[in-house]
Short mmCIF file of C-alpha atoms and ligand atoms in Angstrom, two decimals:
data_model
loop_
_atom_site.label_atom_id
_atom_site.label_comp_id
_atom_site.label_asym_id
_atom_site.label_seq_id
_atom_site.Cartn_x
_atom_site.Cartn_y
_atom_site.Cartn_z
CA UNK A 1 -44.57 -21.26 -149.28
CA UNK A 2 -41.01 -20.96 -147.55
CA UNK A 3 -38.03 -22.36 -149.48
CA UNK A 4 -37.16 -26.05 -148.80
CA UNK A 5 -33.66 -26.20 -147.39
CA UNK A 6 -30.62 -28.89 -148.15
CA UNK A 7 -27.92 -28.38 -145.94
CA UNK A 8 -24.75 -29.60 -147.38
CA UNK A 9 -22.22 -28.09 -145.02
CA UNK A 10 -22.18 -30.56 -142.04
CA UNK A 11 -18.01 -30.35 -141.60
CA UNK A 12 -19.14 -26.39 -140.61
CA UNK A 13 -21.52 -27.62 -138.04
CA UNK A 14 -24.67 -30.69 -137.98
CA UNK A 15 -28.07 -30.34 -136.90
CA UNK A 16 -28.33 -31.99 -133.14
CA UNK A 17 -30.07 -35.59 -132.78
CA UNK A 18 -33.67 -35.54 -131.21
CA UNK A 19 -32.24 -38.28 -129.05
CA UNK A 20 -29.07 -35.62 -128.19
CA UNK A 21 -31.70 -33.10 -126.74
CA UNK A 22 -34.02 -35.29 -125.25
CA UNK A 23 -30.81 -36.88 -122.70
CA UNK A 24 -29.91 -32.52 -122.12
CA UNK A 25 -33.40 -31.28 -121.72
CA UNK A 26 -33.93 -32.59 -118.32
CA UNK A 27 -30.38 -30.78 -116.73
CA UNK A 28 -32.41 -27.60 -118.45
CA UNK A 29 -34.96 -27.72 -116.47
CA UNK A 30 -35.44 -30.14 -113.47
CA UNK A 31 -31.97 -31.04 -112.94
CA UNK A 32 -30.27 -27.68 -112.98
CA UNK A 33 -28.13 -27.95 -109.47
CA UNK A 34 -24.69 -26.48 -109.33
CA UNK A 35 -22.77 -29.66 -109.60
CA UNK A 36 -20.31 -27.96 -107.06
CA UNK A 37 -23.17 -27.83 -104.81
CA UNK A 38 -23.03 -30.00 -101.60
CA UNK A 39 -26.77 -30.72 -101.74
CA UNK A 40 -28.61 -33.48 -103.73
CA UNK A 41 -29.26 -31.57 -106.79
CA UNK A 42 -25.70 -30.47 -107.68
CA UNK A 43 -24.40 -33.60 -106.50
CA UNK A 44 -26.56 -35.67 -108.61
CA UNK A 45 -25.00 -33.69 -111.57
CA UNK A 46 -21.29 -33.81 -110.18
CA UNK A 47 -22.61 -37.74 -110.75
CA UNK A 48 -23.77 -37.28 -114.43
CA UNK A 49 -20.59 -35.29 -115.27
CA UNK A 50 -18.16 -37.66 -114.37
CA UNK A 51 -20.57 -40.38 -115.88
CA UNK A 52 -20.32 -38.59 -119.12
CA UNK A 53 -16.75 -38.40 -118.52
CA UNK A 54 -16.63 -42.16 -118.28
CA UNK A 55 -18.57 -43.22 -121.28
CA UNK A 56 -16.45 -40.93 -123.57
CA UNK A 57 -13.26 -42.02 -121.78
CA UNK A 58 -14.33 -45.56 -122.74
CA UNK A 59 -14.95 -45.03 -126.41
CA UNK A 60 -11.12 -43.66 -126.11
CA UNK A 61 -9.95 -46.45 -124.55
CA UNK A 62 -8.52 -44.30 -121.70
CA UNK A 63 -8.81 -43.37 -118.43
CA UNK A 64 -11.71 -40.63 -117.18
CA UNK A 65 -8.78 -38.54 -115.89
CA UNK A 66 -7.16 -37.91 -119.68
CA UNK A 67 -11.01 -36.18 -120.11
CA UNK A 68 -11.11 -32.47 -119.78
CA UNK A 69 -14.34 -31.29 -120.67
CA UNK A 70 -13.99 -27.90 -122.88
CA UNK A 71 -16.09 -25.57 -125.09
CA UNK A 72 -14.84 -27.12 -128.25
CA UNK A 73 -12.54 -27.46 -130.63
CA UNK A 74 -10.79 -23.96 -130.37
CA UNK A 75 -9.92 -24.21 -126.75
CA UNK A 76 -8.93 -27.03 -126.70
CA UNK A 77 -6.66 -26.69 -129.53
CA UNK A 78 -5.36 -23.27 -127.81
CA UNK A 79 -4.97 -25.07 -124.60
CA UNK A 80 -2.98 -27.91 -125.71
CA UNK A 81 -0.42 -25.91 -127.48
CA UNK A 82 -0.08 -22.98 -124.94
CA UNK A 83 0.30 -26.08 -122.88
CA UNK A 84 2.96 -27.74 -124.27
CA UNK A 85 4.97 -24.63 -124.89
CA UNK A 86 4.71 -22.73 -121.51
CA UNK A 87 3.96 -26.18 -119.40
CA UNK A 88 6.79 -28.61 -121.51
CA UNK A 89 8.89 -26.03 -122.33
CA UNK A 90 8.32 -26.49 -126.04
CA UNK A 91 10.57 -24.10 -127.97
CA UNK A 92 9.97 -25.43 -131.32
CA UNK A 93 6.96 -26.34 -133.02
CA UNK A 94 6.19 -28.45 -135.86
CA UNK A 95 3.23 -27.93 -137.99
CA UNK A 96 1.69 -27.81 -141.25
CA UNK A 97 0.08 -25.01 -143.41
CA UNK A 98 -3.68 -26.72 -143.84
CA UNK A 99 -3.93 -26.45 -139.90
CA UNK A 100 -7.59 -24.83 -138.94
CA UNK A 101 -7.31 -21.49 -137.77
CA UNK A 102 -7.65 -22.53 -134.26
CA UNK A 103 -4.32 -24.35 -134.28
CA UNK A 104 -2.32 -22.01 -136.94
CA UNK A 105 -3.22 -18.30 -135.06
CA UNK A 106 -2.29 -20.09 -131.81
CA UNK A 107 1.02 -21.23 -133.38
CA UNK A 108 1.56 -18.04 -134.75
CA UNK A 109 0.76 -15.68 -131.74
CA UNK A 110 3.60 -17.62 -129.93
CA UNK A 111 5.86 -17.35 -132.79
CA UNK A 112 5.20 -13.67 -132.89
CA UNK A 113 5.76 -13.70 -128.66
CA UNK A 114 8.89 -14.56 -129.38
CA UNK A 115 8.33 -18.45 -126.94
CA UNK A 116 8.90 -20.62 -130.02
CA UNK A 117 10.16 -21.38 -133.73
CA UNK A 118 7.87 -22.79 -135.72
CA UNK A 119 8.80 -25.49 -139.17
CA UNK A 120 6.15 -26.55 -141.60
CA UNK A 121 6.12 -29.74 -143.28
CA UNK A 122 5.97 -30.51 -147.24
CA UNK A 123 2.90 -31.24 -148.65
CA UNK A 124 2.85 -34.51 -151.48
CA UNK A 125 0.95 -32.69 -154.36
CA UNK A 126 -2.64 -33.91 -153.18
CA UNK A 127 -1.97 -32.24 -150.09
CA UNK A 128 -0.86 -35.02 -147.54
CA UNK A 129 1.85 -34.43 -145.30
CA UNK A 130 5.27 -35.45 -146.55
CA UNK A 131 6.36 -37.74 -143.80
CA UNK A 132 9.63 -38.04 -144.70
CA UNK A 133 9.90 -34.15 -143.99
CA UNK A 134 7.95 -34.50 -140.92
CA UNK A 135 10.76 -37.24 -139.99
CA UNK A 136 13.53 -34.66 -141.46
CA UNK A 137 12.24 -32.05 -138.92
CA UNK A 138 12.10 -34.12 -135.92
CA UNK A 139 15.60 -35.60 -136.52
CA UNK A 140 17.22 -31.97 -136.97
CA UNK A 141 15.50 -30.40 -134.05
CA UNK A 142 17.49 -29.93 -130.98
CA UNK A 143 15.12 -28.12 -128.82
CA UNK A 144 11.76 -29.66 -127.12
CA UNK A 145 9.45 -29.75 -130.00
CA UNK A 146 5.47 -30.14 -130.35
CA UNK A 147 4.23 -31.44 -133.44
CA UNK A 148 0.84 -29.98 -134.54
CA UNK A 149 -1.09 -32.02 -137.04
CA UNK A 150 -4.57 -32.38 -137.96
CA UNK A 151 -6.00 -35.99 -138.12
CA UNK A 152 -8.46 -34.48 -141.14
CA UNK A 153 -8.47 -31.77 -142.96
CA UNK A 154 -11.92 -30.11 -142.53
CA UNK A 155 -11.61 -28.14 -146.07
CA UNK A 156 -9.90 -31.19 -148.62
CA UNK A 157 -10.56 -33.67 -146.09
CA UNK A 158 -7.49 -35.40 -146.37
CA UNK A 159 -6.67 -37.89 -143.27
CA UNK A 160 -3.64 -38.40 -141.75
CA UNK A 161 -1.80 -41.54 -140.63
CA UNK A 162 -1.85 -40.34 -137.13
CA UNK A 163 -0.41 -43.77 -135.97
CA UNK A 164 2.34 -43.20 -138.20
CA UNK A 165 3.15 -38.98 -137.35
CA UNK A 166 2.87 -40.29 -133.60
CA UNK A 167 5.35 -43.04 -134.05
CA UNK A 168 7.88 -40.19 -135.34
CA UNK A 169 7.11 -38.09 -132.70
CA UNK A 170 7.53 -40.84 -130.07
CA UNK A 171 11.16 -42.14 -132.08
CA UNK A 172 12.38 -38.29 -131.91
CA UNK A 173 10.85 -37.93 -128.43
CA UNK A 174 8.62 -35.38 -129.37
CA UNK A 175 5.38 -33.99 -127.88
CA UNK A 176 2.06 -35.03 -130.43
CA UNK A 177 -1.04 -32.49 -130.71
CA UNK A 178 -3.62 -33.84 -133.14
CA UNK A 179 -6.49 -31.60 -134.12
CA UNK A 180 -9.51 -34.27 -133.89
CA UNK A 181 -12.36 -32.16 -134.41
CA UNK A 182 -13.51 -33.38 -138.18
CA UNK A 183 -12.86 -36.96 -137.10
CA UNK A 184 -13.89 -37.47 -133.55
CA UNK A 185 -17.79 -38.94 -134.30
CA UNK A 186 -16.68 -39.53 -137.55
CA UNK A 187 -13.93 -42.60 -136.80
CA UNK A 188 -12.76 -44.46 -133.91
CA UNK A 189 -10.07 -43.60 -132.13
CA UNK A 190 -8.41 -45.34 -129.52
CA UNK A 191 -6.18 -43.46 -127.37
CA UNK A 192 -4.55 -46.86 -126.17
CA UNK A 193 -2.77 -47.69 -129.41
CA UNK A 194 -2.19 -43.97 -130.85
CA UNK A 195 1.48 -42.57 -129.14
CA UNK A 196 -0.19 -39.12 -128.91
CA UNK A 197 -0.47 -36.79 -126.35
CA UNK A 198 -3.27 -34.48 -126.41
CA UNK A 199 -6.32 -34.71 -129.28
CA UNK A 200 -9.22 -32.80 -129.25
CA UNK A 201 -13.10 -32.82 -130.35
CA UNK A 202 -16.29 -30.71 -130.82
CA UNK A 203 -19.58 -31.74 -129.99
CA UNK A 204 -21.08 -29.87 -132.64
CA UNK A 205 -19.67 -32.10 -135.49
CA UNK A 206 -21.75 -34.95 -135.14
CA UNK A 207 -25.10 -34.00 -133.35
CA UNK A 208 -23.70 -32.72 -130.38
CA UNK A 209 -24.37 -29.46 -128.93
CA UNK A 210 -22.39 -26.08 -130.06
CA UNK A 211 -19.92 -24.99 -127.30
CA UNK A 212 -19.43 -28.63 -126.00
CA UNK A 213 -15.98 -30.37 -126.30
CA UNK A 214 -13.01 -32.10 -124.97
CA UNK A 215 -9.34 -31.96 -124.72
CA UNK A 216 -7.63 -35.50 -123.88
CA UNK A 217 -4.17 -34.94 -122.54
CA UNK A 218 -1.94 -38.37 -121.79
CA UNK A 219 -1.91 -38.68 -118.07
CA UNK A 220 1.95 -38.74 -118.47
CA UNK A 221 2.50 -35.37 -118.85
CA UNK A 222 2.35 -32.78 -115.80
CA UNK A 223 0.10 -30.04 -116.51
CA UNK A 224 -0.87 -26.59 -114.48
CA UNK A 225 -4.62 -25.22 -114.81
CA UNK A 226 -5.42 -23.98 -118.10
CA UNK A 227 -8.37 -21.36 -116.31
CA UNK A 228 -7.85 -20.34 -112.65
CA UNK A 229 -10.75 -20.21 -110.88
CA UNK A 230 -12.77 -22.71 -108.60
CA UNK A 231 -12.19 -26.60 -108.59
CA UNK A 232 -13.97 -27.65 -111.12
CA UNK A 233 -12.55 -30.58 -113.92
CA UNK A 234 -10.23 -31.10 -111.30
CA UNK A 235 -8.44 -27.82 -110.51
CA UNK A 236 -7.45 -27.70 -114.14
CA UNK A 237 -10.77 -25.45 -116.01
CA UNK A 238 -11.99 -23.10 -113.64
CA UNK A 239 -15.56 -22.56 -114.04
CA UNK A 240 -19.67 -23.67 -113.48
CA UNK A 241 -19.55 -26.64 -116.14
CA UNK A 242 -21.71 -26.49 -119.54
CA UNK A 243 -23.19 -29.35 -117.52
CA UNK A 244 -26.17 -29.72 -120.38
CA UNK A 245 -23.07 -29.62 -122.95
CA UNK A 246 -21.34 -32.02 -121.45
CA UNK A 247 -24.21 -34.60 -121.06
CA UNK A 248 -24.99 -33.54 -124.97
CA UNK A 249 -21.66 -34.22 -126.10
CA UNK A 250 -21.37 -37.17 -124.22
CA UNK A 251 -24.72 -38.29 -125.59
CA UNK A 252 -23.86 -37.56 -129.35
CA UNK A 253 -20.61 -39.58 -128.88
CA UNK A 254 -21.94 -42.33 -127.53
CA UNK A 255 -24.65 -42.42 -130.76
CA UNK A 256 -22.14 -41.66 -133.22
CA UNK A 257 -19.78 -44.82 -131.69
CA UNK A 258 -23.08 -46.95 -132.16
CA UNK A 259 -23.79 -46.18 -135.14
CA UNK A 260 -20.12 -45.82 -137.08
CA UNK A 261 -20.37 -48.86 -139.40
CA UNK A 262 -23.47 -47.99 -141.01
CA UNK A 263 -22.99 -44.02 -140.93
CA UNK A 264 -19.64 -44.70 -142.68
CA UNK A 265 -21.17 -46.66 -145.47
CA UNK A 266 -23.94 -44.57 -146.20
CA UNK A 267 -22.48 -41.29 -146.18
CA UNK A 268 -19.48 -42.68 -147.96
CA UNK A 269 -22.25 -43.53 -150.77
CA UNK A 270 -23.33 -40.22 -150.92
CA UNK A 271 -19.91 -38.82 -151.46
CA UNK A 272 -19.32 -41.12 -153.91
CA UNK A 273 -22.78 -40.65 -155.95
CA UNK A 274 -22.17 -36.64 -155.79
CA UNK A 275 -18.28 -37.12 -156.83
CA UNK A 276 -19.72 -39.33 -160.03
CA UNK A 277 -22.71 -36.71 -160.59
CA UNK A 278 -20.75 -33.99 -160.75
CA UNK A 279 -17.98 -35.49 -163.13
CA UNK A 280 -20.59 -35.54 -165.55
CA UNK A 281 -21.11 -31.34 -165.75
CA UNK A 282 -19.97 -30.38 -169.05
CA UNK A 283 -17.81 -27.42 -167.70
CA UNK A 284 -15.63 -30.13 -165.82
CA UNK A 285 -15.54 -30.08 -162.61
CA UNK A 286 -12.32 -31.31 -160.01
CA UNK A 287 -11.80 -32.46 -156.80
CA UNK A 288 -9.50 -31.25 -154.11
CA UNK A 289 -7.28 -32.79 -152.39
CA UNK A 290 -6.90 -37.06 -152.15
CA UNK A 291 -10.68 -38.13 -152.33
CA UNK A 292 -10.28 -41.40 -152.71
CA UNK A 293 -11.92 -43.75 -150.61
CA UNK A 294 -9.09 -43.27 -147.27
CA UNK A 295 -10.44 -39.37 -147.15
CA UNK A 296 -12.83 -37.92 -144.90
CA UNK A 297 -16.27 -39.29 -145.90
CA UNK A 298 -18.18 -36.62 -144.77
CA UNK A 299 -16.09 -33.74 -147.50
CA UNK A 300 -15.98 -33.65 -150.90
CA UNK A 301 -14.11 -30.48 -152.00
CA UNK A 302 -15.36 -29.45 -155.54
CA UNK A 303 -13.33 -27.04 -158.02
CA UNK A 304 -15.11 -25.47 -160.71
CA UNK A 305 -13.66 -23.38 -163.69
CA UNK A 306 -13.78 -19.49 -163.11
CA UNK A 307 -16.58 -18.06 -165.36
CA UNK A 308 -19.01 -14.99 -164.88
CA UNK A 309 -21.42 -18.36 -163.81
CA UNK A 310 -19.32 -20.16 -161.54
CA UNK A 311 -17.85 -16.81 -159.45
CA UNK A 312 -21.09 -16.47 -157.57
CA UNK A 313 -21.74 -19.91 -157.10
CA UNK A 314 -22.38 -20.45 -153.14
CA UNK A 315 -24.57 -17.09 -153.69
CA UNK A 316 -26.78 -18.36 -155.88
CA UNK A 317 -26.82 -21.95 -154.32
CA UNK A 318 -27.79 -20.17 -151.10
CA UNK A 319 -31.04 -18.39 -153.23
CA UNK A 320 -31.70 -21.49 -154.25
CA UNK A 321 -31.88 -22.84 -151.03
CA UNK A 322 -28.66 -24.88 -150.98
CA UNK A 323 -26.31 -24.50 -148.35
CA UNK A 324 -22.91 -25.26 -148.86
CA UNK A 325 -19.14 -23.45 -148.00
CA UNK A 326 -16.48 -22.19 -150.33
CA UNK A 327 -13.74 -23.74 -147.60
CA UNK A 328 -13.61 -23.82 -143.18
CA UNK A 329 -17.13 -21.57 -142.05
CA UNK A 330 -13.86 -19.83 -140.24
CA UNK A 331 -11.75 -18.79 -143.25
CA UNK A 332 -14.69 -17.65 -145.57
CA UNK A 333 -13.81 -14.23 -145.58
CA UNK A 334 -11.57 -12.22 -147.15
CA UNK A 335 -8.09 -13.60 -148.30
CA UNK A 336 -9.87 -16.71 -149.68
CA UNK A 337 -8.63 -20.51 -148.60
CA UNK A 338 -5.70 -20.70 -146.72
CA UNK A 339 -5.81 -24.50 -147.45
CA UNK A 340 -6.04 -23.87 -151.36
CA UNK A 341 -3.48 -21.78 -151.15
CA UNK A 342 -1.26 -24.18 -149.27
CA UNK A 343 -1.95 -27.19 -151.56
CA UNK A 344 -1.08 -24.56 -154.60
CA UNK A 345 -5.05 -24.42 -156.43
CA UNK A 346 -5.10 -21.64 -158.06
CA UNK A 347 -8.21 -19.36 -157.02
CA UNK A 348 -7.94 -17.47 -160.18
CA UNK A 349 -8.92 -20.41 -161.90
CA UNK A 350 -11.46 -22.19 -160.03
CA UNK A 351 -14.07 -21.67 -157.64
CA UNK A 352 -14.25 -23.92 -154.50
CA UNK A 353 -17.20 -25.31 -152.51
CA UNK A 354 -17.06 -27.72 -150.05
CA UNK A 355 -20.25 -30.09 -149.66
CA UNK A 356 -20.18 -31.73 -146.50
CA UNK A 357 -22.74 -34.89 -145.83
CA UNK A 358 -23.85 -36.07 -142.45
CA UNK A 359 -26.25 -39.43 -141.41
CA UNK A 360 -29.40 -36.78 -142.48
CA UNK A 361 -28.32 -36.08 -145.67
CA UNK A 362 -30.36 -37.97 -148.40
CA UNK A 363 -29.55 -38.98 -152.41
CA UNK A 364 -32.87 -36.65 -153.47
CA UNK A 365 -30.67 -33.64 -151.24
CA UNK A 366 -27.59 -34.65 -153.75
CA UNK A 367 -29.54 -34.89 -156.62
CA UNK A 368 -31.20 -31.56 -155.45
CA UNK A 369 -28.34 -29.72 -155.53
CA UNK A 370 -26.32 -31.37 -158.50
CA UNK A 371 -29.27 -29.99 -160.55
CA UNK A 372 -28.74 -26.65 -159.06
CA UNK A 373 -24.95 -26.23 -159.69
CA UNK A 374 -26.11 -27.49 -163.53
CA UNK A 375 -28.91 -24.77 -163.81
CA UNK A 376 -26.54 -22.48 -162.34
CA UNK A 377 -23.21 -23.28 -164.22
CA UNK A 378 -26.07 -23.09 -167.51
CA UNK A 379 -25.95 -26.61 -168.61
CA UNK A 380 -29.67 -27.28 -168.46
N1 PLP B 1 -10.56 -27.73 -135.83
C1 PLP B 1 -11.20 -28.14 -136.92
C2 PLP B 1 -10.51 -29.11 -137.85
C3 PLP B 1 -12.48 -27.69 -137.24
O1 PLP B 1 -13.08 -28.09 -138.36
C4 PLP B 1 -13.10 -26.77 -136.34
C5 PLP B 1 -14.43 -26.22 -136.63
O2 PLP B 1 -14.67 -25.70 -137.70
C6 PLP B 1 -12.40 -26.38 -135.18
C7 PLP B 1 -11.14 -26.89 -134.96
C8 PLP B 1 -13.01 -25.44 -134.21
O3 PLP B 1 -13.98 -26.11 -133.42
P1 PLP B 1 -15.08 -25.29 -132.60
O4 PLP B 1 -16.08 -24.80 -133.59
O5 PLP B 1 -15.67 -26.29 -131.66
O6 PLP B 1 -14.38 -24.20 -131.88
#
């Protein structure tokens, strides 16, 4: 008999809807024209691009030509800052230590290029950004400056007022990149009211396909292609379009926006019964980060004491057929959390795990895998 499964580590990636595949299917088969193509099959899917573009430009609240269609959430990330700095003319760039990878390697390959300085913000203890010193940057800074924050933290889950970090940018006259990826799906976001000028998503993260994504950048600013090449998303990304990807992200979106209210509230029950099941392990057990009811419902970051038990714990959850992530999937190797480090946990002390819920997780999957961590930690 194989091993039943509970996958707890949805803010690493989520199982695609039925409904997602069944809109890409038919550009897999039937409908696989070159959408550059001048003949009815590509042009039909020239059509169903830049209908996809439209419905996910809607649930923005922008305009279809803000919507650059990418292969996720590292592009787009890469893009927007290579953008702002070699584009804008950004020589300074604001940022904060809990950044994914995607966002801090980029930042730090320019820094090491010599094209810009880089500050980091404070952290409050729980791990928000301080922004006073976000303000204190901005007002000190005499060269073009980016800011770089995330809107969640995939790892602690911590959200940030993005309303509030794009105000300051706006008052300073500073450019606004906000890593969207863990909340894009998850929230809604309209571009309309934000004062930000380039976000990005992942299909990926809520039921979408992998390799599907976007990059919004405010039609304000002036932008050269990010890949040379052919014509394609305008002149701007070279290259035959992940035309199933794109209908699949569009598709996932467009589910997710449906369906927000009642995903919230039930997942946010989830995170709430495993927060209250796992307070009750004898070996104690904390929680990273703010989880209180403004985090990320979809993360619940869970420290346990160091003991010969606990150091193996995501090993022996995985045997037991429980999957879960000791941080980002990206920074599990060596090195350990850059995250934890940055909010000051100290890894000699506990071991992390990140359980992640999505609208497919169920109580019995909770209840599955609180028994586990007991049986494993030796308390039953
Ligand atoms: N940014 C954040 C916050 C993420 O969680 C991830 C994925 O783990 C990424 C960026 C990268 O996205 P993608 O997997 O689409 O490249």
């Amino acid at each position: 008999m194989t091993q039943e499964m509970i996958y707890l580590d949805n803010a690493a990636t989520t199982p695609m809807s039925p409904l997602v595949v069944e809109a890409m299917l038919p550009y897999m088969t039937t409908h696989f024209g070159n959408p550059s193509a001048a003949y009815g099959l590509g042009l039909e899917n020239r059509l169903a691009i830049e209908h996809a573009r439209k419905m996910v430009a809607g649930i923005f609240n922008t305009s279809p030509d803000t919507i650059y269609f990418t292969s996720g959430g590292t592009e787009s990330n890469n893009t927007a800052i290579k953008c702002a700095v070699r584009e804008l003319g950004c020589k300074h760039i604001i940022s904060s230590p809990l950044e994914h990878h995607a966002t801090l390697h980029t930042i730090e390959y320019l820094e090491k290029k010599g094209e810009v300085r880089v500050s980091y913000v404070l952290l409050h203890d729980d791990g928000h950004v301080n922004l006073n010193s976000l303000e204190e940057l901005l007002a000190s800074s005499e060269e073009k400056t980016l800011v770089s924050l995330m809107h969640a933290n995939n790892e602690i889950g911590n959200v940030l007022d993005i309303q509030r970090a794009g105000e300051l940018c706006r008052k300073y006259g500073a450019y606004f990149h906000s890593d969207t990826v863990q909340t894009v799906g998850h929230y809604p976001i309209s571009l309309k009211e934000i004062p930000v000028d380039f976000i990005t998503a992942s299909g990926h993260k809520f039921h979408g396909p992998k390799g599907s994504g976007i990059l919004y950048v405010n039609k304000k600013l002036k932008m050269e292609p990010f890949i040379h090449g052919g014509s394609q998303e305008r002149g701007m990304r070279a290259g035959t379009e992940n035309l199933y990807g794109i209908i699949g992200f569009a598709a996932a979106l467009d589910m997710a926006t449906k369906r927000y209210e009642e995903d919230k509230k039930n997942i946010s029950q989830l995170k709430v019964y495993m927060k209250r099941q796992l307070m009750g392990i004898s070996v104690g057990a904390t929680f990273n980060g703010d989880c209180s009811e403004d985090s990320l419902y979809t993360v619940l970051s869970v420290g346990f004491p160091k003991s010969d038990r606990s150091q193996n714990l995501l090993l022996d959850l995985n045997v037991k057929g429980i999957c879960a992530s000791g941080g980002s999937a990206c920074s599990s190797g060596a090195g350990g959390s850059h995250v934890m480090r940055a909010i000051d946990i100290n890894h000699n002390d506990q071991t992390t795990v990140r359980f992640s819920f999505s609208r497919y997780t169920m109580i019995r999957d909770i209840d599955v895998a609180v028994d586990a961590v007991k049986e494993i930690l030796n308390e039953c």
